[in-house]
Amino acid sequence: MLKKTLAGIATGALLLGAAACGGGDDEGGGGSDGLVVGFAQVGAESAWRTANSDSVRDSADADDRIADLQFVDAQQQQEKQIEAIRNFITQKVDVIVLAPVVETGWTDVLTDAEQAGIPVILADRGIEEADEDLYVTRIGSDFVEEGRKAGTWTVEEFAENETTGILQLEGTVGSAPANDREAGFFEILDGEDFSYELVDSQSGDFTAEGGKAVMETFISTHGLEDIDLLYAHNDEMGLGAIQAIEEAGYEPGTDIQIIIVDGSKAGFQAGVDGKLNYIVECNPVFGDQLMDLVVQVADGADVEKFTPVVEDAFGVDEFEAELPNRQF
Ligand code: AHR
């Protein structure tokens, strides 16, 4: 089967022009060999991302309706994603799946995909509203809602404070989860009778190194005395910051309360160890749902513009019981 014969071919070789493998227009959505799908993934910046890539690859591999998934790791660079999409167009894949690293800058390449008659599905992150006609559907998280959950917990937890000092560790600048997690969080804080000061807000680019570096600089210039809460837009940045906090002689989870978003095993373990206080789940395991969407979209079926994945949030009393359930 085509899927098996292509499985071991490196991405680079595929990008150089395996034109023959694309189903193209003539095969439509579901030729006898199955669908060829191009997936431009963000990168490998976090445990969340690795779990998401595994989920998509495993689901494609197990699905007889999919002949081949051409996977490109764009190393968090939009140019590499644009290059990958252009190669998918040249190869006439049946469907393009894009997890856009940032929200803007997609108009030209997605217009090219549209003109080539190749439908685009967004997986995980979204793009700016002005371009929403250029993709068929998005599957992923409601990042604004994730931010609201973090905000709701904050308002309840610090209700008795005269004012609450907050430090925010943002994700990649211009990315949907960074923009939306911030928007949802402050929508709740600003909508309540709640006094806070955003003492600083810096990007750690969704990486542990980034989170640690921001925290080290912050502690060395300000100390932590006027900070009650660290709101980290993902686990890696939160865990990196925890390391910096401990190295500076403070107790994370006690001297400063910490919220993280994702909910990896490592994140929950830090919670069980008393080093953080609230976890907002972001669910990366949607490969099966994505494959169903790919087939529907290739067949020209009507699909919802947005398919949210199911997500929860967890407080300290739930960390221990939830840890064994974590999938990544
Ligand atoms: O887009 C989802 C976000 O991307 C996850 O929260 C983060 O860990 C990843 O890098």
mmCIF file of C-alpha atoms and ligand atoms in Angstrom:
data_model
loop_
_atom_site.group_PDB
_atom_site.id
_atom_site.type_symbol
_atom_site.label_atom_id
_atom_site.label_comp_id
_atom_site.label_asym_id
_atom_site.label_seq_id
_atom_site.Cartn_x
_atom_site.Cartn_y
_atom_site.Cartn_z
ATOM 1 C CA MET A 1 0.000 0.000 0.000
ATOM 2 C CA LEU A 2 1.180 3.518 -0.797
ATOM 3 C CA LYS A 3 1.062 4.467 2.879
ATOM 4 C CA LYS A 4 3.467 1.725 3.826
ATOM 5 C CA THR A 5 5.885 2.390 0.977
ATOM 6 C CA LEU A 6 6.128 6.097 1.799
ATOM 7 C CA ALA A 7 6.226 5.782 5.549
ATOM 8 C CA GLY A 8 9.993 5.806 5.865
ATOM 9 C CA ILE A 9 10.802 8.564 3.409
ATOM 10 C CA ALA A 10 12.328 11.632 5.046
ATOM 11 C CA THR A 11 10.491 14.931 4.921
ATOM 12 C CA GLY A 12 13.308 16.579 2.979
ATOM 13 C CA ALA A 13 13.001 14.045 0.208
ATOM 14 C CA LEU A 14 9.266 14.507 0.107
ATOM 15 C CA LEU A 15 9.631 18.243 -0.155
ATOM 16 C CA LEU A 16 11.972 17.889 -3.091
ATOM 17 C CA GLY A 17 9.061 16.733 -5.122
ATOM 18 C CA ALA A 18 7.332 13.420 -4.672
ATOM 19 C CA ALA A 19 4.739 14.781 -7.051
ATOM 20 C CA ALA A 20 3.454 11.371 -7.992
ATOM 21 C CA CYS A 21 2.142 10.639 -4.516
ATOM 22 C CA GLY A 22 -0.503 13.397 -4.449
ATOM 23 C CA GLY A 23 -4.058 12.339 -5.168
ATOM 24 C CA GLY A 24 -4.752 15.737 -6.723
ATOM 25 C CA ASP A 25 -8.027 16.913 -8.171
ATOM 26 C CA ASP A 26 -8.724 13.836 -10.216
ATOM 27 C CA GLU A 27 -8.805 11.540 -7.223
ATOM 28 C CA GLY A 28 -10.995 13.855 -5.163
ATOM 29 C CA GLY A 29 -11.466 13.084 -1.512
ATOM 30 C CA GLY A 30 -10.936 9.386 -1.245
ATOM 31 C CA GLY A 31 -9.363 7.797 -4.286
ATOM 32 C CA SER A 32 -8.743 4.081 -4.070
ATOM 33 C CA ASP A 33 -5.246 4.654 -2.642
ATOM 34 C CA GLY A 34 -6.543 6.948 0.079
ATOM 35 C CA LEU A 35 -5.780 10.570 0.781
ATOM 36 C CA VAL A 36 -2.442 12.348 0.768
ATOM 37 C CA VAL A 37 -2.252 14.946 3.541
ATOM 38 C CA GLY A 38 0.384 17.614 4.084
ATOM 39 C CA PHE A 39 0.816 18.704 7.701
ATOM 40 C CA ALA A 40 2.839 21.858 8.506
ATOM 41 C CA GLN A 41 3.412 21.498 12.246
ATOM 42 C CA VAL A 42 4.665 24.355 14.472
ATOM 43 C CA GLY A 43 7.752 22.587 15.829
ATOM 44 C CA ALA A 44 8.789 20.525 18.826
ATOM 45 C CA GLU A 45 8.929 23.248 21.473
ATOM 46 C CA SER A 46 6.981 21.487 24.221
ATOM 47 C CA ALA A 47 5.702 18.161 25.550
ATOM 48 C CA TRP A 48 2.292 19.317 24.336
ATOM 49 C CA ARG A 49 3.599 19.685 20.790
ATOM 50 C CA THR A 50 5.309 16.283 20.816
ATOM 51 C CA ALA A 51 2.094 14.660 22.031
ATOM 52 C CA ASN A 52 0.135 16.467 19.330
ATOM 53 C CA SER A 53 2.534 15.359 16.573
ATOM 54 C CA ASP A 54 2.432 11.762 17.861
ATOM 55 C CA SER A 55 -1.356 11.806 18.004
ATOM 56 C CA VAL A 56 -1.697 13.080 14.432
ATOM 57 C CA ARG A 57 0.923 10.693 13.041
ATOM 58 C CA ASP A 58 -0.439 7.650 14.904
ATOM 59 C CA SER A 59 -4.004 8.383 13.820
ATOM 60 C CA ALA A 60 -2.986 8.874 10.183
ATOM 61 C CA ASP A 61 -0.966 5.692 10.255
ATOM 62 C CA ALA A 62 -3.819 3.646 11.698
ATOM 63 C CA ASP A 63 -6.413 5.088 9.310
ATOM 64 C CA ASP A 64 -6.871 3.225 6.024
ATOM 65 C CA ARG A 65 -8.518 6.286 4.510
ATOM 66 C CA ILE A 66 -5.172 8.107 4.697
ATOM 67 C CA ALA A 67 -2.522 6.955 2.220
ATOM 68 C CA ASP A 68 0.225 9.267 3.386
ATOM 69 C CA LEU A 69 0.810 12.039 5.912
ATOM 70 C CA GLN A 70 3.634 14.330 4.882
ATOM 71 C CA PHE A 71 4.821 15.841 8.146
ATOM 72 C CA VAL A 72 6.949 18.989 8.305
ATOM 73 C CA ASP A 73 8.420 20.285 11.586
ATOM 74 C CA ALA A 74 8.746 24.040 10.983
ATOM 75 C CA GLN A 75 10.928 24.698 14.037
ATOM 76 C CA GLN A 76 8.626 27.547 15.132
ATOM 77 C CA GLN A 77 9.365 29.481 11.931
ATOM 78 C CA GLN A 78 6.552 30.813 9.783
ATOM 79 C CA GLU A 79 8.786 30.910 6.680
ATOM 80 C CA LYS A 80 9.322 27.164 6.958
ATOM 81 C CA GLN A 81 5.569 26.581 7.228
ATOM 82 C CA ILE A 82 4.954 28.740 4.146
ATOM 83 C CA GLU A 83 7.636 26.831 2.242
ATOM 84 C CA ALA A 84 6.059 23.524 3.308
ATOM 85 C CA ILE A 85 2.618 24.641 2.124
ATOM 86 C CA ARG A 86 4.029 25.719 -1.228
ATOM 87 C CA ASN A 87 5.578 22.271 -1.607
ATOM 88 C CA PHE A 88 2.304 20.596 -0.667
ATOM 89 C CA ILE A 89 0.612 22.652 -3.392
ATOM 90 C CA THR A 90 3.232 21.617 -5.951
ATOM 91 C CA GLN A 91 2.705 17.998 -4.974
ATOM 92 C CA LYS A 92 -1.081 18.369 -5.279
ATOM 93 C CA VAL A 93 -1.815 16.808 -1.904
ATOM 94 C CA ASP A 94 -5.506 16.228 -1.208
ATOM 95 C CA VAL A 95 -5.711 18.246 2.018
ATOM 96 C CA ILE A 96 -3.332 20.645 3.792
ATOM 97 C CA VAL A 97 -3.294 20.737 7.590
ATOM 98 C CA LEU A 98 -1.648 23.806 9.118
ATOM 99 C CA ALA A 99 -0.880 24.512 12.778
ATOM 100 C CA PRO A 100 0.003 28.191 12.283
ATOM 101 C CA VAL A 101 2.853 29.397 14.460
ATOM 102 C CA VAL A 102 1.463 32.959 14.449
ATOM 103 C CA GLU A 103 -1.919 34.460 13.524
ATOM 104 C CA THR A 104 -0.942 36.854 10.727
ATOM 105 C CA GLY A 105 0.861 36.611 7.387
ATOM 106 C CA TRP A 106 -1.044 33.728 5.775
ATOM 107 C CA THR A 107 -3.092 35.497 3.102
ATOM 108 C CA ASP A 108 -0.829 34.889 0.091
ATOM 109 C CA VAL A 109 0.012 31.250 0.648
ATOM 110 C CA LEU A 110 -3.516 30.252 1.648
ATOM 111 C CA THR A 111 -4.859 32.075 -1.419
ATOM 112 C CA ASP A 112 -2.467 29.974 -3.499
ATOM 113 C CA ALA A 113 -3.834 26.811 -1.870
ATOM 114 C CA GLU A 114 -7.379 27.964 -2.566
ATOM 115 C CA GLN A 115 -6.566 28.680 -6.206
ATOM 116 C CA ALA A 116 -5.012 25.222 -6.499
ATOM 117 C CA GLY A 117 -8.269 23.757 -5.184
ATOM 118 C CA ILE A 118 -6.645 22.241 -2.083
ATOM 119 C CA PRO A 119 -8.686 22.617 1.107
ATOM 120 C CA VAL A 120 -6.892 23.767 4.267
ATOM 121 C CA ILE A 121 -7.691 22.658 7.809
ATOM 122 C CA LEU A 122 -6.207 24.512 10.769
ATOM 123 C CA ALA A 123 -5.124 22.235 13.597
ATOM 124 C CA ASP A 124 -4.470 23.688 17.064
ATOM 125 C CA ARG A 125 -3.859 27.421 16.515
ATOM 126 C CA GLY A 126 -6.007 29.876 14.599
ATOM 127 C CA ILE A 127 -5.280 32.788 12.248
ATOM 128 C CA GLU A 128 -6.602 36.336 11.996
ATOM 129 C CA GLU A 129 -10.292 36.777 11.228
ATOM 130 C CA ALA A 130 -9.606 38.581 7.955
ATOM 131 C CA ASP A 131 -8.344 35.282 6.514
ATOM 132 C CA GLU A 132 -11.062 33.021 7.801
ATOM 133 C CA ASP A 133 -12.450 32.353 4.320
ATOM 134 C CA LEU A 134 -9.111 30.825 3.362
ATOM 135 C CA TYR A 135 -9.496 27.711 5.506
ATOM 136 C CA VAL A 136 -12.367 25.279 5.793
ATOM 137 C CA THR A 137 -12.334 24.516 9.491
ATOM 138 C CA ARG A 138 -10.217 24.592 12.655
ATOM 139 C CA ILE A 139 -9.908 21.865 15.259
ATOM 140 C CA GLY A 140 -8.238 22.703 18.553
ATOM 141 C CA SER A 141 -8.565 24.478 21.857
ATOM 142 C CA ASP A 142 -10.629 27.478 22.833
ATOM 143 C CA PHE A 143 -7.632 29.474 24.069
ATOM 144 C CA VAL A 144 -9.738 32.402 25.250
ATOM 145 C CA GLU A 145 -11.713 30.029 27.444
ATOM 146 C CA GLU A 146 -8.449 28.633 28.840
ATOM 147 C CA GLY A 147 -7.451 32.185 29.793
ATOM 148 C CA ARG A 148 -10.856 32.740 31.396
ATOM 149 C CA LYS A 149 -10.412 29.636 33.551
ATOM 150 C CA ALA A 150 -7.068 30.972 34.770
ATOM 151 C CA GLY A 151 -8.669 34.368 35.426
ATOM 152 C CA THR A 152 -11.618 32.915 37.333
ATOM 153 C CA TRP A 153 -9.328 30.952 39.628
ATOM 154 C CA THR A 154 -7.173 34.065 40.208
ATOM 155 C CA VAL A 155 -10.117 36.240 41.173
ATOM 156 C CA GLU A 156 -11.352 33.619 43.661
ATOM 157 C CA GLU A 157 -7.930 32.763 45.069
ATOM 158 C CA PHE A 158 -6.862 36.359 45.704
ATOM 159 C CA ALA A 159 -10.283 37.772 46.572
ATOM 160 C CA GLU A 160 -9.075 38.962 49.986
ATOM 161 C CA ASN A 161 -5.984 40.765 48.634
ATOM 162 C CA GLU A 162 -5.997 44.539 48.588
ATOM 163 C CA THR A 163 -4.162 44.274 45.293
ATOM 164 C CA THR A 164 -2.568 41.321 43.534
ATOM 165 C CA GLY A 165 0.845 41.531 41.856
ATOM 166 C CA ILE A 166 0.961 39.476 38.661
ATOM 167 C CA LEU A 167 3.773 38.360 36.408
ATOM 168 C CA GLN A 168 2.768 36.923 33.034
ATOM 169 C CA LEU A 169 4.928 34.593 30.949
ATOM 170 C CA GLU A 170 3.543 34.841 27.440
ATOM 171 C CA GLY A 171 3.826 32.270 24.682
ATOM 172 C CA THR A 172 5.244 33.004 21.229
ATOM 173 C CA VAL A 173 4.618 36.637 20.289
ATOM 174 C CA GLY A 174 1.757 36.888 17.781
ATOM 175 C CA SER A 175 0.554 33.313 18.315
ATOM 176 C CA ALA A 176 -3.118 32.578 18.906
ATOM 177 C CA PRO A 177 -2.628 30.876 22.294
ATOM 178 C CA ALA A 178 -0.516 33.777 23.598
ATOM 179 C CA ASN A 179 -2.972 36.403 22.384
ATOM 180 C CA ASP A 180 -6.083 34.527 23.483
ATOM 181 C CA ARG A 181 -4.864 33.244 26.856
ATOM 182 C CA GLU A 182 -3.957 36.806 27.744
ATOM 183 C CA ALA A 183 -7.280 38.183 26.464
ATOM 184 C CA GLY A 184 -9.409 35.623 28.352
ATOM 185 C CA PHE A 185 -7.450 36.063 31.580
ATOM 186 C CA PHE A 186 -7.709 39.855 31.702
ATOM 187 C CA GLU A 187 -11.316 39.823 30.493
ATOM 188 C CA ILE A 188 -12.198 38.083 33.770
ATOM 189 C CA LEU A 189 -9.923 40.198 35.986
ATOM 190 C CA ASP A 190 -11.160 43.453 34.454
ATOM 191 C CA GLY A 191 -14.788 42.335 34.612
ATOM 192 C CA GLU A 192 -14.713 41.806 38.375
ATOM 193 C CA ASP A 193 -14.226 44.101 41.326
ATOM 194 C CA PHE A 194 -10.637 42.933 41.534
ATOM 195 C CA SER A 195 -7.542 45.060 42.039
ATOM 196 C CA TYR A 196 -4.329 43.862 40.447
ATOM 197 C CA GLU A 197 -1.070 45.139 39.040
ATOM 198 C CA LEU A 198 0.503 43.473 36.022
ATOM 199 C CA VAL A 199 4.088 44.001 37.184
ATOM 200 C CA ASP A 200 5.646 42.511 34.066
ATOM 201 C CA SER A 201 4.711 40.471 31.011
ATOM 202 C CA GLN A 202 7.375 38.869 28.823
ATOM 203 C CA SER A 203 7.490 36.151 26.181
ATOM 204 C CA GLY A 204 9.285 32.901 26.909
ATOM 205 C CA ASP A 205 8.395 31.550 23.435
ATOM 206 C CA PHE A 206 6.658 28.499 24.952
ATOM 207 C CA THR A 207 10.022 26.968 25.938
ATOM 208 C CA ALA A 208 11.496 26.009 29.314
ATOM 209 C CA GLU A 209 14.696 27.912 28.510
ATOM 210 C CA GLY A 210 12.672 31.010 27.636
ATOM 211 C CA GLY A 211 10.621 30.816 30.837
ATOM 212 C CA LYS A 212 13.698 30.306 32.974
ATOM 213 C CA ALA A 213 15.607 33.186 31.365
ATOM 214 C CA VAL A 214 12.701 35.627 31.815
ATOM 215 C CA MET A 215 12.279 34.605 35.446
ATOM 216 C CA GLU A 216 16.001 34.870 36.231
ATOM 217 C CA THR A 217 16.154 38.380 34.810
ATOM 218 C CA PHE A 218 12.995 39.398 36.621
ATOM 219 C CA ILE A 219 14.190 38.075 39.985
ATOM 220 C CA SER A 220 17.603 39.689 39.669
ATOM 221 C CA THR A 221 16.111 43.103 38.864
ATOM 222 C CA HIS A 222 12.924 43.127 40.975
ATOM 223 C CA GLY A 223 12.982 40.195 43.412
ATOM 224 C CA LEU A 224 9.662 38.475 44.047
ATOM 225 C CA GLU A 225 8.394 40.445 47.036
ATOM 226 C CA ASP A 226 5.606 42.294 45.207
ATOM 227 C CA ILE A 227 4.531 39.310 43.075
ATOM 228 C CA ASP A 228 1.666 37.078 44.213
ATOM 229 C CA LEU A 229 1.046 35.156 41.006
ATOM 230 C CA LEU A 230 2.926 33.868 37.998
ATOM 231 C CA TYR A 231 0.626 33.137 35.050
ATOM 232 C CA ALA A 232 2.578 30.993 32.573
ATOM 233 C CA HIS A 233 0.975 30.357 29.180
ATOM 234 C CA ASN A 234 2.323 26.783 29.078
ATOM 235 C CA ASP A 235 3.922 24.079 31.195
ATOM 236 C CA GLU A 236 7.441 24.410 29.824
ATOM 237 C CA MET A 237 7.729 28.109 30.624
ATOM 238 C CA GLY A 238 6.204 27.540 34.063
ATOM 239 C CA LEU A 239 8.604 24.695 34.814
ATOM 240 C CA GLY A 240 11.576 26.730 33.607
ATOM 241 C CA ALA A 241 10.458 29.611 35.827
ATOM 242 C CA ILE A 242 10.088 27.260 38.805
ATOM 243 C CA GLN A 243 13.706 26.245 38.371
ATOM 244 C CA ALA A 244 14.791 29.904 38.393
ATOM 245 C CA ILE A 245 12.634 30.608 41.462
ATOM 246 C CA GLU A 246 14.182 27.703 43.377
ATOM 247 C CA GLU A 247 17.712 28.626 42.330
ATOM 248 C CA ALA A 248 17.093 32.121 43.698
ATOM 249 C CA GLY A 249 16.117 30.648 47.068
ATOM 250 C CA TYR A 250 12.337 31.093 46.891
ATOM 251 C CA GLU A 251 9.655 28.421 47.268
ATOM 252 C CA PRO A 252 7.498 28.126 44.138
ATOM 253 C CA GLY A 253 3.847 27.464 44.941
ATOM 254 C CA THR A 254 4.238 29.169 48.343
ATOM 255 C CA ASP A 255 6.261 32.392 48.007
ATOM 256 C CA ILE A 256 4.624 32.884 44.637
ATOM 257 C CA GLN A 257 1.528 31.087 43.370
ATOM 258 C CA ILE A 258 1.723 29.671 39.867
ATOM 259 C CA ILE A 259 -0.763 28.842 37.107
ATOM 260 C CA ILE A 260 0.318 26.831 34.068
ATOM 261 C CA VAL A 261 -1.562 25.865 30.909
ATOM 262 C CA ASP A 262 -1.288 22.431 29.175
ATOM 263 C CA GLY A 263 -1.277 19.762 31.887
ATOM 264 C CA SER A 264 1.643 17.490 31.018
ATOM 265 C CA LYS A 265 2.857 14.743 33.357
ATOM 266 C CA ALA A 266 5.774 16.976 34.340
ATOM 267 C CA GLY A 267 3.381 19.832 35.076
ATOM 268 C CA PHE A 268 1.149 17.658 37.257
ATOM 269 C CA GLN A 269 4.180 16.195 39.022
ATOM 270 C CA ALA A 270 5.303 19.732 39.909
ATOM 271 C CA GLY A 271 1.795 20.290 41.260
ATOM 272 C CA VAL A 272 1.930 17.121 43.354
ATOM 273 C CA ASP A 273 5.300 18.346 44.669
ATOM 274 C CA GLY A 274 3.611 21.549 45.834
ATOM 275 C CA LYS A 275 5.427 23.797 43.346
ATOM 276 C CA LEU A 276 2.398 25.191 41.540
ATOM 277 C CA ASN A 277 -1.231 25.893 42.276
ATOM 278 C CA TYR A 278 -3.527 25.610 39.267
ATOM 279 C CA ILE A 279 -3.425 23.796 35.936
ATOM 280 C CA VAL A 280 -5.564 24.704 32.945
ATOM 281 C CA GLU A 281 -5.701 21.780 30.555
ATOM 282 C CA CYS A 282 -4.905 22.148 26.856
ATOM 283 C CA ASN A 283 -5.580 18.870 25.065
ATOM 284 C CA PRO A 284 -3.225 17.870 22.209
ATOM 285 C CA VAL A 285 -4.672 14.406 21.534
ATOM 286 C CA PHE A 286 -7.057 15.030 18.661
ATOM 287 C CA GLY A 287 -5.495 12.988 15.829
ATOM 288 C CA ASP A 288 -8.547 10.741 15.328
ATOM 289 C CA GLN A 289 -10.936 13.694 15.179
ATOM 290 C CA LEU A 290 -8.579 15.425 12.737
ATOM 291 C CA MET A 291 -8.519 12.417 10.389
ATOM 292 C CA ASP A 292 -12.324 12.341 10.357
ATOM 293 C CA LEU A 293 -12.315 16.020 9.427
ATOM 294 C CA VAL A 294 -9.701 15.460 6.707
ATOM 295 C CA VAL A 295 -11.889 12.831 5.055
ATOM 296 C CA GLN A 296 -15.045 14.943 5.341
ATOM 297 C CA VAL A 297 -13.321 18.031 3.964
ATOM 298 C CA ALA A 298 -11.783 16.080 1.076
ATOM 299 C CA ASP A 299 -15.270 14.787 0.268
ATOM 300 C CA GLY A 300 -16.616 18.342 0.238
ATOM 301 C CA ALA A 301 -18.932 17.731 3.196
ATOM 302 C CA ASP A 302 -20.302 20.616 5.267
ATOM 303 C CA VAL A 303 -18.336 20.886 8.508
ATOM 304 C CA GLU A 304 -18.443 23.282 11.451
ATOM 305 C CA LYS A 305 -16.009 26.197 11.233
ATOM 306 C CA PHE A 306 -14.568 25.289 14.644
ATOM 307 C CA THR A 307 -14.385 21.952 16.435
ATOM 308 C CA PRO A 308 -13.291 22.458 20.050
ATOM 309 C CA VAL A 309 -11.492 19.701 21.936
ATOM 310 C CA VAL A 310 -12.667 18.762 25.424
ATOM 311 C CA GLU A 311 -10.648 20.377 28.235
ATOM 312 C CA ASP A 312 -10.738 20.780 32.013
ATOM 313 C CA ALA A 313 -8.877 22.640 34.793
ATOM 314 C CA PHE A 314 -7.425 21.302 38.053
ATOM 315 C CA GLY A 315 -6.726 22.650 41.541
ATOM 316 C CA VAL A 316 -4.256 21.378 44.130
ATOM 317 C CA ASP A 317 -6.711 18.841 45.580
ATOM 318 C CA GLU A 318 -6.981 17.132 42.186
ATOM 319 C CA PHE A 319 -3.329 16.932 41.097
ATOM 320 C CA GLU A 320 -2.489 13.572 42.660
ATOM 321 C CA ALA A 321 -5.574 11.754 41.381
ATOM 322 C CA GLU A 322 -5.203 13.210 37.891
ATOM 323 C CA LEU A 323 -1.466 12.566 37.405
ATOM 324 C CA PRO A 324 -1.832 8.900 36.315
ATOM 325 C CA ASN A 325 -4.387 9.943 33.686
ATOM 326 C CA ARG A 326 -2.088 12.302 31.860
ATOM 327 C CA GLN A 327 -1.177 11.127 28.368
ATOM 328 C CA PHE A 328 1.870 13.269 27.710
HETATM 329 O O1 AHR B 1 -0.784 25.937 20.581
HETATM 330 C C1 AHR B 1 -0.767 25.189 21.757
HETATM 331 C C2 AHR B 1 0.400 25.585 22.593
HETATM 332 O O2 AHR B 1 1.578 25.399 21.851
HETATM 333 C C3 AHR B 1 0.629 24.804 23.865
HETATM 334 O O3 AHR B 1 -0.003 25.332 24.978
HETATM 335 C C4 AHR B 1 2.097 24.973 24.031
HETATM 336 O O4 AHR B 1 2.674 24.138 24.992
HETATM 337 C C5 AHR B 1 2.552 24.756 22.648
HETATM 338 O O5 AHR B 1 3.814 25.122 22.391
#
